[in-house]
XYZ file of C-alpha atoms in Angstrom:
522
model
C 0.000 0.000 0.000
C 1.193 3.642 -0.592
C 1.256 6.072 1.792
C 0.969 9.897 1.168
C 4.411 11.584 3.319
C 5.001 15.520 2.064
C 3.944 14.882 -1.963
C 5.995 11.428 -2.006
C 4.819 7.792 -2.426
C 6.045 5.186 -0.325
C 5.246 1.077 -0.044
C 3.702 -0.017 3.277
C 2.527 -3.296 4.483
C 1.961 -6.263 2.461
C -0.266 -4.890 -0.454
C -2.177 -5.604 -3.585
C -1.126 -2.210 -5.856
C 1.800 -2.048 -7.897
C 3.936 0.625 -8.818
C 2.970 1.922 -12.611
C 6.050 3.271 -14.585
C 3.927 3.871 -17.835
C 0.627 5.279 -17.653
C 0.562 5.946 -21.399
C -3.098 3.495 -21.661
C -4.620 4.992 -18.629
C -7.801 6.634 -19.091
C -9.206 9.211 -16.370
C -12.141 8.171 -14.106
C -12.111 11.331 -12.040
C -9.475 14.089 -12.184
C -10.311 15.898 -8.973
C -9.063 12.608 -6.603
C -6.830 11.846 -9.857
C -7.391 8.539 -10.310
C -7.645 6.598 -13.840
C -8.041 3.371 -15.285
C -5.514 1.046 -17.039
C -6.324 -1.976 -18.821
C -5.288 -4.911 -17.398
C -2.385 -7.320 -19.241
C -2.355 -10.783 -17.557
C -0.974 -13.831 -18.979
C -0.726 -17.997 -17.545
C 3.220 -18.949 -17.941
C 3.120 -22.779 -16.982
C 6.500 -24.706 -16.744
C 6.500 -28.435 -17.403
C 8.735 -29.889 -14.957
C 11.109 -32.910 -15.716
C 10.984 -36.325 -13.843
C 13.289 -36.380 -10.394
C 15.491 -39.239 -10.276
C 17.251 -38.050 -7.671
C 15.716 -38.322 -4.247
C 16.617 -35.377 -2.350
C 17.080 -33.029 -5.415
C 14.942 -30.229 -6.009
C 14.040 -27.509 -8.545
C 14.056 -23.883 -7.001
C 10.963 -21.865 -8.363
C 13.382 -18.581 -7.850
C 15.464 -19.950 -10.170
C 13.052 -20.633 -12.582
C 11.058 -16.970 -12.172
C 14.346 -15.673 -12.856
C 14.366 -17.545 -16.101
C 11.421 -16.299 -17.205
C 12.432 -12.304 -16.673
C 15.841 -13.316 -18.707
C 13.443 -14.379 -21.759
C 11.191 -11.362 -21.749
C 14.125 -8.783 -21.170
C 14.978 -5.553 -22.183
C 10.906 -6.085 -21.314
C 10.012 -6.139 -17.663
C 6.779 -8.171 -15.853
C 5.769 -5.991 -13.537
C 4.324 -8.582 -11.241
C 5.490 -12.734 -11.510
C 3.394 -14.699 -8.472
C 3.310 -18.555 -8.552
C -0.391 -19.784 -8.832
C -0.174 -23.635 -9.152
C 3.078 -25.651 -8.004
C 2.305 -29.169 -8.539
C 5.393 -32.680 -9.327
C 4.601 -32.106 -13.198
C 4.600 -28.175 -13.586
C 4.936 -24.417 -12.198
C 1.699 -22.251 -12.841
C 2.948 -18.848 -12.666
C 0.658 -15.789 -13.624
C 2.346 -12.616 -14.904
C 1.729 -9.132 -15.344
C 2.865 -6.324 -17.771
C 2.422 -3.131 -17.422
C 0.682 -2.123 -20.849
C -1.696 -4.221 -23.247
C -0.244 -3.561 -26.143
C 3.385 -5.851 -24.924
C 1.099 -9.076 -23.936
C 1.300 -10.122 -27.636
C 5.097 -9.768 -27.866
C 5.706 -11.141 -24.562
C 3.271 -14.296 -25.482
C 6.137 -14.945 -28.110
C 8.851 -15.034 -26.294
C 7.444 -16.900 -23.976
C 5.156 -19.456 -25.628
C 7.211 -22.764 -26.984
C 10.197 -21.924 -25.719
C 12.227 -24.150 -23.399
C 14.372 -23.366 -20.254
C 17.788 -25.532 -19.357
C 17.884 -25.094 -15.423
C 21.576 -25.621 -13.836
C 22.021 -29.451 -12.629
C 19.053 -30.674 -14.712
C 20.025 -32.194 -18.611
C 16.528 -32.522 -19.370
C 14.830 -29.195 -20.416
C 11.669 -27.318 -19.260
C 8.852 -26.526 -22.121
C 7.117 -23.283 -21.308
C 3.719 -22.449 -21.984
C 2.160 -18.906 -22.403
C -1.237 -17.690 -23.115
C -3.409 -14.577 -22.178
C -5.959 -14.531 -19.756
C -9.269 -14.475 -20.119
C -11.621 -11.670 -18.651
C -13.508 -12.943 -16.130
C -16.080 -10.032 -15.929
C -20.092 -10.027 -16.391
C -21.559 -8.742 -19.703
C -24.620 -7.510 -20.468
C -26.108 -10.918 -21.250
C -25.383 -12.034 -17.856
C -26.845 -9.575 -16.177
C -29.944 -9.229 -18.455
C -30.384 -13.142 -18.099
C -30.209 -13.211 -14.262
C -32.316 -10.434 -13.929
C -34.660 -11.849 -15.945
C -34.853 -15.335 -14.904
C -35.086 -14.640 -11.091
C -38.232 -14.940 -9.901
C -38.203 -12.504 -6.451
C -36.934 -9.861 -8.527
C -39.530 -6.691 -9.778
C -37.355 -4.840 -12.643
C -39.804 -1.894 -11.958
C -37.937 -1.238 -8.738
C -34.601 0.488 -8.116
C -32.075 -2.263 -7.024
C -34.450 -5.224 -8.012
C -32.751 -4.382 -11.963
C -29.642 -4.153 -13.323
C -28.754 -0.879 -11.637
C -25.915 -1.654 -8.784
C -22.135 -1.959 -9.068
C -20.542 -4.156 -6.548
C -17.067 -3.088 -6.200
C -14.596 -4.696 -3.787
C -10.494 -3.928 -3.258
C -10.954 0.009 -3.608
C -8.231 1.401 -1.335
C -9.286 3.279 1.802
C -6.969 6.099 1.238
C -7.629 6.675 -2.785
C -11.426 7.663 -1.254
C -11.006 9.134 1.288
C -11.804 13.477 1.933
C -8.834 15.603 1.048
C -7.450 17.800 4.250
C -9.585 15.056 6.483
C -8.518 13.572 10.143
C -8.744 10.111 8.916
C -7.082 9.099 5.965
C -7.436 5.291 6.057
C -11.586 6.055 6.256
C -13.471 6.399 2.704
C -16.435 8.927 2.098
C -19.184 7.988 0.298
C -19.819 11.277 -1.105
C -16.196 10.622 -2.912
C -17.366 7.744 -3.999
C -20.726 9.254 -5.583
C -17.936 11.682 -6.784
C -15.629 9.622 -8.343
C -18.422 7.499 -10.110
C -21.607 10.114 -10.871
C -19.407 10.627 -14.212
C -21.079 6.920 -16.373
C -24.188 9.119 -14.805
C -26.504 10.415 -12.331
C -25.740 8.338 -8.764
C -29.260 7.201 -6.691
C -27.789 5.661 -3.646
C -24.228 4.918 -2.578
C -23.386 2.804 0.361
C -20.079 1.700 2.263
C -20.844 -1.130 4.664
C -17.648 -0.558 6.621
C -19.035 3.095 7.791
C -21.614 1.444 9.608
C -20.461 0.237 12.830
C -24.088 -1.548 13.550
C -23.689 -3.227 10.245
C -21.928 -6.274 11.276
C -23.769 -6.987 13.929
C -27.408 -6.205 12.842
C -26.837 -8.004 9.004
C -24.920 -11.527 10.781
C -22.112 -10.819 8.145
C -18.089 -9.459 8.263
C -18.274 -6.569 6.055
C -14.599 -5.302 7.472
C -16.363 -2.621 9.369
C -14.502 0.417 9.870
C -11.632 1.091 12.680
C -9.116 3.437 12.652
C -6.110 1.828 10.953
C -7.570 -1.265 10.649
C -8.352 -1.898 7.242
C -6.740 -0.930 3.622
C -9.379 -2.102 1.439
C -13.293 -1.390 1.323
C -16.263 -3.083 -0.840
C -18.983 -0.399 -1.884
C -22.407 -0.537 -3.627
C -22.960 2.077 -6.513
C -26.191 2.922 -7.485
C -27.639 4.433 -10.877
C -30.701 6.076 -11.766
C -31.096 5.173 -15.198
C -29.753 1.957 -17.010
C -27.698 3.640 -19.367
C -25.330 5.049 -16.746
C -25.299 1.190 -15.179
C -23.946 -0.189 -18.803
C -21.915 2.594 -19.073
C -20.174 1.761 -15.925
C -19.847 -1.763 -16.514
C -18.382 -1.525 -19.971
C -15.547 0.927 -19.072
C -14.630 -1.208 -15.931
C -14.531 -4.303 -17.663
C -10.800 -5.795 -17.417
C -9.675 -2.428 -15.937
C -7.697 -1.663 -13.104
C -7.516 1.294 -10.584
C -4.813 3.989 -11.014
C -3.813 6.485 -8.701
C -1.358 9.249 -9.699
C 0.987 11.233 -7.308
C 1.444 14.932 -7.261
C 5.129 14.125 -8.309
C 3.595 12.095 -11.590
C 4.435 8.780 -9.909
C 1.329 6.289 -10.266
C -0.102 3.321 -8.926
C -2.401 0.836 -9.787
C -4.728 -1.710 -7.500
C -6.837 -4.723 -9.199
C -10.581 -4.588 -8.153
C -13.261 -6.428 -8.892
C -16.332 -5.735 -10.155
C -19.746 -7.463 -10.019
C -23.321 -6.439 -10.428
C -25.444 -6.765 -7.264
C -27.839 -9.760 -7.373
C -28.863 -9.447 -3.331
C -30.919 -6.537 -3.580
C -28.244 -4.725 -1.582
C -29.645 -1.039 -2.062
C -33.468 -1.789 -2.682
C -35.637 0.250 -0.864
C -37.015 -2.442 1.192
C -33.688 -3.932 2.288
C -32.227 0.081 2.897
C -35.750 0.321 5.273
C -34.923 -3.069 7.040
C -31.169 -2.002 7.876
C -32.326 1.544 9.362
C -34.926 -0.031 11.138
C -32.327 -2.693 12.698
C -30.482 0.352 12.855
C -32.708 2.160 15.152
C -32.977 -0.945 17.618
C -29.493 -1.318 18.047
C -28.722 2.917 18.681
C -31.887 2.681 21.273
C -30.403 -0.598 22.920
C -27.128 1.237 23.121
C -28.902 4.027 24.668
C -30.260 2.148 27.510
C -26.849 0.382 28.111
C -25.607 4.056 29.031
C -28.933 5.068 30.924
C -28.166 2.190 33.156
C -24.263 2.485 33.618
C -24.580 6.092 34.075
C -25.944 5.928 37.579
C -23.685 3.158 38.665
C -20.565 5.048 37.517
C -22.154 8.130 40.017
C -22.873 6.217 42.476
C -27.334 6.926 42.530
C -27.585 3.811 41.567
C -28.799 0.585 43.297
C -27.318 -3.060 43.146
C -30.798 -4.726 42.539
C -31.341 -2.248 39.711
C -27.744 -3.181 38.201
C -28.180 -6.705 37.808
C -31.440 -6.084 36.428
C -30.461 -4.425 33.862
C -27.770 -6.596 33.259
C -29.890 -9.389 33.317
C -32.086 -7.848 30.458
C -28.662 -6.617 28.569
C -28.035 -10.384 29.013
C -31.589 -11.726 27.671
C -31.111 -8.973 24.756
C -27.655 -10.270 23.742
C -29.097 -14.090 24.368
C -32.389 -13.204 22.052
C -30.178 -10.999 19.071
C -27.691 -14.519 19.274
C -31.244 -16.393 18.831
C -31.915 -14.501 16.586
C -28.825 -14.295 14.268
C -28.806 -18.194 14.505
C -31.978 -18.454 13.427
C -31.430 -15.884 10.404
C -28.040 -17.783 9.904
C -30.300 -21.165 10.189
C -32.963 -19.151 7.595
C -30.018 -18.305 5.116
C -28.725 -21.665 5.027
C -32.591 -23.429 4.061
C -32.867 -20.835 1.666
C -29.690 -21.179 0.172
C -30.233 -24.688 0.469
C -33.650 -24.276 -1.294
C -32.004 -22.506 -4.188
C -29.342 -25.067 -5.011
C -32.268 -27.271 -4.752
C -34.555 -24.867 -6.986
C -31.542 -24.340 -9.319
C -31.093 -28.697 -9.308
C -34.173 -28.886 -9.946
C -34.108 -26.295 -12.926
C -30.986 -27.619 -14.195
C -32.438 -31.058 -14.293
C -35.551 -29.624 -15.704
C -33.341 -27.557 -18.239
C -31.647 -30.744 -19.625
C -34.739 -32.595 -19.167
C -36.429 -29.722 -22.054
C -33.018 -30.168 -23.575
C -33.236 -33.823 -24.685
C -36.884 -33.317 -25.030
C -36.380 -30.657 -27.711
C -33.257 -32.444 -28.578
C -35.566 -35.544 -29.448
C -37.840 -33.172 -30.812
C -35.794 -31.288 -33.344
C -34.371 -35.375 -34.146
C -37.957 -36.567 -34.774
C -38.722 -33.169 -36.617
C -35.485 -34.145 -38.133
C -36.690 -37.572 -39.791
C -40.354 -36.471 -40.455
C -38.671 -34.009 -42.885
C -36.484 -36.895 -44.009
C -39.732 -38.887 -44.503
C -41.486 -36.399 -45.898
C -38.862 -35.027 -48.563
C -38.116 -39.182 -49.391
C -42.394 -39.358 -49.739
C -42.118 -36.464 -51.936
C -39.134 -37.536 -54.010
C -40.807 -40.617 -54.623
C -44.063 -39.021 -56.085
C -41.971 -36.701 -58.031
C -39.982 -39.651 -59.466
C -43.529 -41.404 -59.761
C -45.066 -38.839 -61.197
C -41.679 -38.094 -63.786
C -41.875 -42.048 -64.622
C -46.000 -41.735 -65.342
C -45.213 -38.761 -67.390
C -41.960 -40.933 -69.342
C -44.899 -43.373 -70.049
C -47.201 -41.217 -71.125
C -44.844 -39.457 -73.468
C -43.530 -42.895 -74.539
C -46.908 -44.139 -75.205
C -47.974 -41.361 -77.319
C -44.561 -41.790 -79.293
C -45.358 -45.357 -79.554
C -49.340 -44.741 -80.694
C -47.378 -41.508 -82.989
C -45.057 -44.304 -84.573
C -47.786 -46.652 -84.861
C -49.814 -44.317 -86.503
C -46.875 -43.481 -88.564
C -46.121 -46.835 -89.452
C -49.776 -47.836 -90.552
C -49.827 -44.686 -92.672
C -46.863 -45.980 -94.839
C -48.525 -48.941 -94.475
C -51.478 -47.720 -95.774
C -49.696 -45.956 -98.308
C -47.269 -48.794 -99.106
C -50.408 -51.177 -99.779
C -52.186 -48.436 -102.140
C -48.506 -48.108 -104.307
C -48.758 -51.558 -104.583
C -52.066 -51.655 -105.350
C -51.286 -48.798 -107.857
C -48.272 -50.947 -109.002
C -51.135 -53.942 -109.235
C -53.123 -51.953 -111.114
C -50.569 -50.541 -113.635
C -48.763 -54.479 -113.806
C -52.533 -55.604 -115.112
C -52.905 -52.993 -117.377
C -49.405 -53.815 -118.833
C -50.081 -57.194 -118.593
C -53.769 -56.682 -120.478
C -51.944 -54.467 -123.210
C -49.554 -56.984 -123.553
C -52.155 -59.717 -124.309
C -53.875 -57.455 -126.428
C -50.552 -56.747 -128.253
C -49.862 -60.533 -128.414
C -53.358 -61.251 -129.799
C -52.945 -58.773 -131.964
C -49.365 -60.206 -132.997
C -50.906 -63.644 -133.692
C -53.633 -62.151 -135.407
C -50.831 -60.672 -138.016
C -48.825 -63.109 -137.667
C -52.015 -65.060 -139.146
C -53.095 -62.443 -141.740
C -48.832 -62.552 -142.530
C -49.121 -66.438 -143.443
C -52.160 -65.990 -144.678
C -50.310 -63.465 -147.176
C -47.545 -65.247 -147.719
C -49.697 -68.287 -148.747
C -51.464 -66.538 -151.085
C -48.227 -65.264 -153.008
C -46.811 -68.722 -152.519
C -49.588 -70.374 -154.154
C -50.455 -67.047 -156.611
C -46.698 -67.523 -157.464
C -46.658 -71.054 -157.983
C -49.757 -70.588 -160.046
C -48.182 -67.556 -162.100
C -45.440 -70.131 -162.282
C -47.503 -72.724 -164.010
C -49.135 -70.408 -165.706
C -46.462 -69.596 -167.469
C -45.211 -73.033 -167.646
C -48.401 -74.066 -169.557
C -48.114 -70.745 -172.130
C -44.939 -72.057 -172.839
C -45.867 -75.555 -173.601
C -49.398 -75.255 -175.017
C -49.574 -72.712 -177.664
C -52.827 -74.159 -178.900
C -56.322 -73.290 -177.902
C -56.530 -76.711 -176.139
C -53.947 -75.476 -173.521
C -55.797 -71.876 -173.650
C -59.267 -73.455 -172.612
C -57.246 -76.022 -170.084
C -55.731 -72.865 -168.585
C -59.048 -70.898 -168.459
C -60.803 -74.048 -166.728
C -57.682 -74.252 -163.968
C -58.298 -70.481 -163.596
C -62.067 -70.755 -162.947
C -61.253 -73.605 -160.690
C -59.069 -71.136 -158.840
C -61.110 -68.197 -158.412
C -63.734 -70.800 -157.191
C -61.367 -72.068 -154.839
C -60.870 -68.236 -153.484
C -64.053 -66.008 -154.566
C -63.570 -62.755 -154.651
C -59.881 -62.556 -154.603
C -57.782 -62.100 -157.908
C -54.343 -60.515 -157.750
C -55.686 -56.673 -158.096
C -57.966 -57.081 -155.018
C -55.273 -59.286 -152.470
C -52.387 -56.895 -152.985
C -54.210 -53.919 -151.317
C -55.491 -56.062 -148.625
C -51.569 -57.251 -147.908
C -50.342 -53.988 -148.011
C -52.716 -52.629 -145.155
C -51.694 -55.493 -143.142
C -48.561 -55.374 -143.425
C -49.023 -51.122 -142.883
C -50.771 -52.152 -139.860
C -47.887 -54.492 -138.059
C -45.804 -53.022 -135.641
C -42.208 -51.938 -136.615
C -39.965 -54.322 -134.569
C -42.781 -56.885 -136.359
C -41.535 -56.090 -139.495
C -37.756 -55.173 -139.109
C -38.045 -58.981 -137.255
C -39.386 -60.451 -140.328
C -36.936 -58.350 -141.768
């Protein structure tokens, strides 16, 4: 802790601030009492430790801090603490001074190994950042909204109060005041009225009835006896509430010195779930209050006659003996609020059990749900790809039938017209084939009226022929008469037909007979 001596700083006592050499991240939370905030930078550093086959031989944890600074230097950790110290490994956690080095000093750090003096095997280091462990607005919303005794029309029944504990007593306290070590609340409404406007503010270690009228240590105030406080911030409105919580989150407190030297204390800070500054709880503490002032009252009424001397014995232990059955009913009484607190908070872990089991209960229910939901899609989406493909196949069919009726069709129309060309072909064949019987008939009939011709010339030759032969022989009237008989004979034979009238008739026959008829005869 740091103690204020004519404008200089000094360490006192074992402490939880550190000495700030750069304040170039801090960011001011109230200049009058000068105090800022600076972002926190906190890493893990864990050191895996080698196997001891050695009994009686150790590894020193100085040594192995000191290894550590070497690897980080020219940078400094301005705070190296052992967390965790187990046979396998060294949890240290480690502290720089501003944010913006974590990253640098994560890779110096992280991977690396460390040879330790006496040891061959080598030490593997680990580094990582930590995470903020600080409520956001989902928490608070949640909680809020989930508890059941809670009415978020009421001021301190919503997300309104900032718990804050680890504030030092001398970074709130008055300026030019008797006590230094004792914190005003009015500084504190000071200090914090700038996220917004402050409703209540309350400092349990002011109250010296507090510990005895709420059953509960809340470091109540004596001179020099305390360094550190807890408070309860109140806003009006939620916006100054958020405000508040965001600028605090993973932010620690800074004071500077009139000579520019600074400091810097870790706090932690929580919204209030207990209802600490309702009205109803703030009515129940003054009215506990009130008892305890007019019971401390009537202990001096009744010492101040004994300490003069007016007053009797019998009236002494009277008194006494109702101080005593006071003290024996309040220590009733605070067992039997202690005894209440523990069934409720036994109820609650029971309520929240019972939620919890509930919870995961409606978790595999609407796990099963969403899986049952899950496969009647599946069903349905396989039922409706099978009707599509159904429906696609009855519509393949239907196409493919009325190809097959379109080719059918097709196909008896060249049928149709394949059997009409033939019977055309039918037709023409028979009237080729009549024309060529006609022709034939009218080839033998030629033929016929040919030999019939060439008969007649034979025999009118052979007859010329004779004829002459007989004027040749007979020149007498005999032969003359013989030849006229054989000629009558003849045209008897043929009537009607001499040479004159046959010629004509063979020469219109012959006219008549086709020409391949007569260049064949040819």
């Amino acid at each position: 802790m740091w103690q204020r001596a004519k404008g200089n700083w000094t360490v006192v006592g074992a402490t939880m601030t550190t000495i700030v050499h750069d304040t170039a991240e801090a960011l001011c939370l109230c200049e009058e009492y000068n105090l800022y905030l600076k972002p926190t930078a906190k890493m893990t550093i864990s050191v895996a430790l080698p196997q001891l086959k050695l009994p009686g031989k150790s590894i020193s944890n100085w040594e192995v801090m000191e290894r550590l600074k070497a690897m980080v230097a020219p940078e400094q950790l301005s705070a190296l603490r052992i967390s965790k110290s187990t046979m396998d490994f060294i949890r240290f956690e480690g502290e720089v001074e501003n944010k913006g080095l974590v990253k640098s000093l994560l890779s110096r750090l992280d991977g690396k190994s460390i040879k330790l003096s006496g040891f061959t095997d080598i030490l593997k280091v680990r580094a990582v950042e930590n995470k903020m462990d600080f409520p956001t607005r989902h928490d608070w919303d949640s909680f809020f909204r989930d508890a059941k005794d809670m009415n978020e029309t009421l001021p301190g029944e919503r997300p309104d109060t900032i718990h804050l504990e680890g504030l030092p007593c001398r970074w709130f306290s008055q300026k030019d005041t008797q006590h230094p070590d004792r914190p005003s609340e009015e500084v504190l409404a000071t200090i914090f009225q700038g996220f917004g406007k402050v409703r209540n503010v309350d400092i349990p270690m002011l109250d010296p009835y507090r510990e005895e009228m709420m059953d509960k240590n809340f470091n109540t105030f004596s001179f020099g006896g305390h360094l550190y406080f807890e408070a309860f911030v109140q806003y009006q409105e939620y916006h100054g509430f958020t405000k508040a919580m965001d600028t605090l989150r993973g932010m620690k407190l800074m004071l500077k010195g009139e000579d520019g030297k600074a400091m810097a204390c870790n706090i932690k800070v929580t919204f209030d779930t207990s209802k600490h500054l309702s009205s109803m709880a703030m009515k129940q503490r003054s009215q506990e209050r009130q008892k305890l002032q007019e019971l401390e009252r009537q202990r001096g009424g009744a010492e101040a006659p004994r300490e003069g001397g007016g007053g009797t014995t019998q009236g002494g232990r009277e008194q006494k003996e109702q101080e005593e059955e006071e003290r024996e009913r309040r220590r009733e009484e605070r067992v039997r609020k202690r005894e209440q607190k523990v069934r409720e908070r036994e109820e609650k872990r029971n309520l929240k059990r019972v939620k919890r089991r509930h919870d995961e209960e409606q978790r595999k229910l609407q796990l099963k749900i969403a899986t049952e939901e899950r496969r009647l899609l599946l069903a349905q989406r396989n039922l409706e790809s099978i009707r599509l493909i159904a429906e696609l196949l009855a519509r393949a069919k239907a196409v493919k039938q009325q190809e097959q009726e379109r080719e059918r069709q097709e196909r008896e129309e060249l049928e149709r017209q394949e059997r009409a060309r033939q019977d055309e072909e039918r037709a023409r064949l028979q009237r080729l084939e009549a024309r060529r019987r006609q022709q034939e008939e009218e080839l033998r009939r030629v033929e016929a009226e040919k030999e019939r011709a060439l008969e007649l010339q034979r025999r009118e030759r052979e007859l010329r022929e004779k004829l002459l032969g007989n004027l040749l022989k007979k020149s007498t009237g005999a032969a003359e008469e013989e030849e006229e008989g054989e000629a009558k004979a003849m045209t008897k034979d043929t009537p009607g037909s001499s040479l004159a009238s046959w010629e004509p008739a063979a020469l219109a026959a012959a006219a008549a007979m086709p020409s391949w008829w007569s260049r064949g005869t040819a």
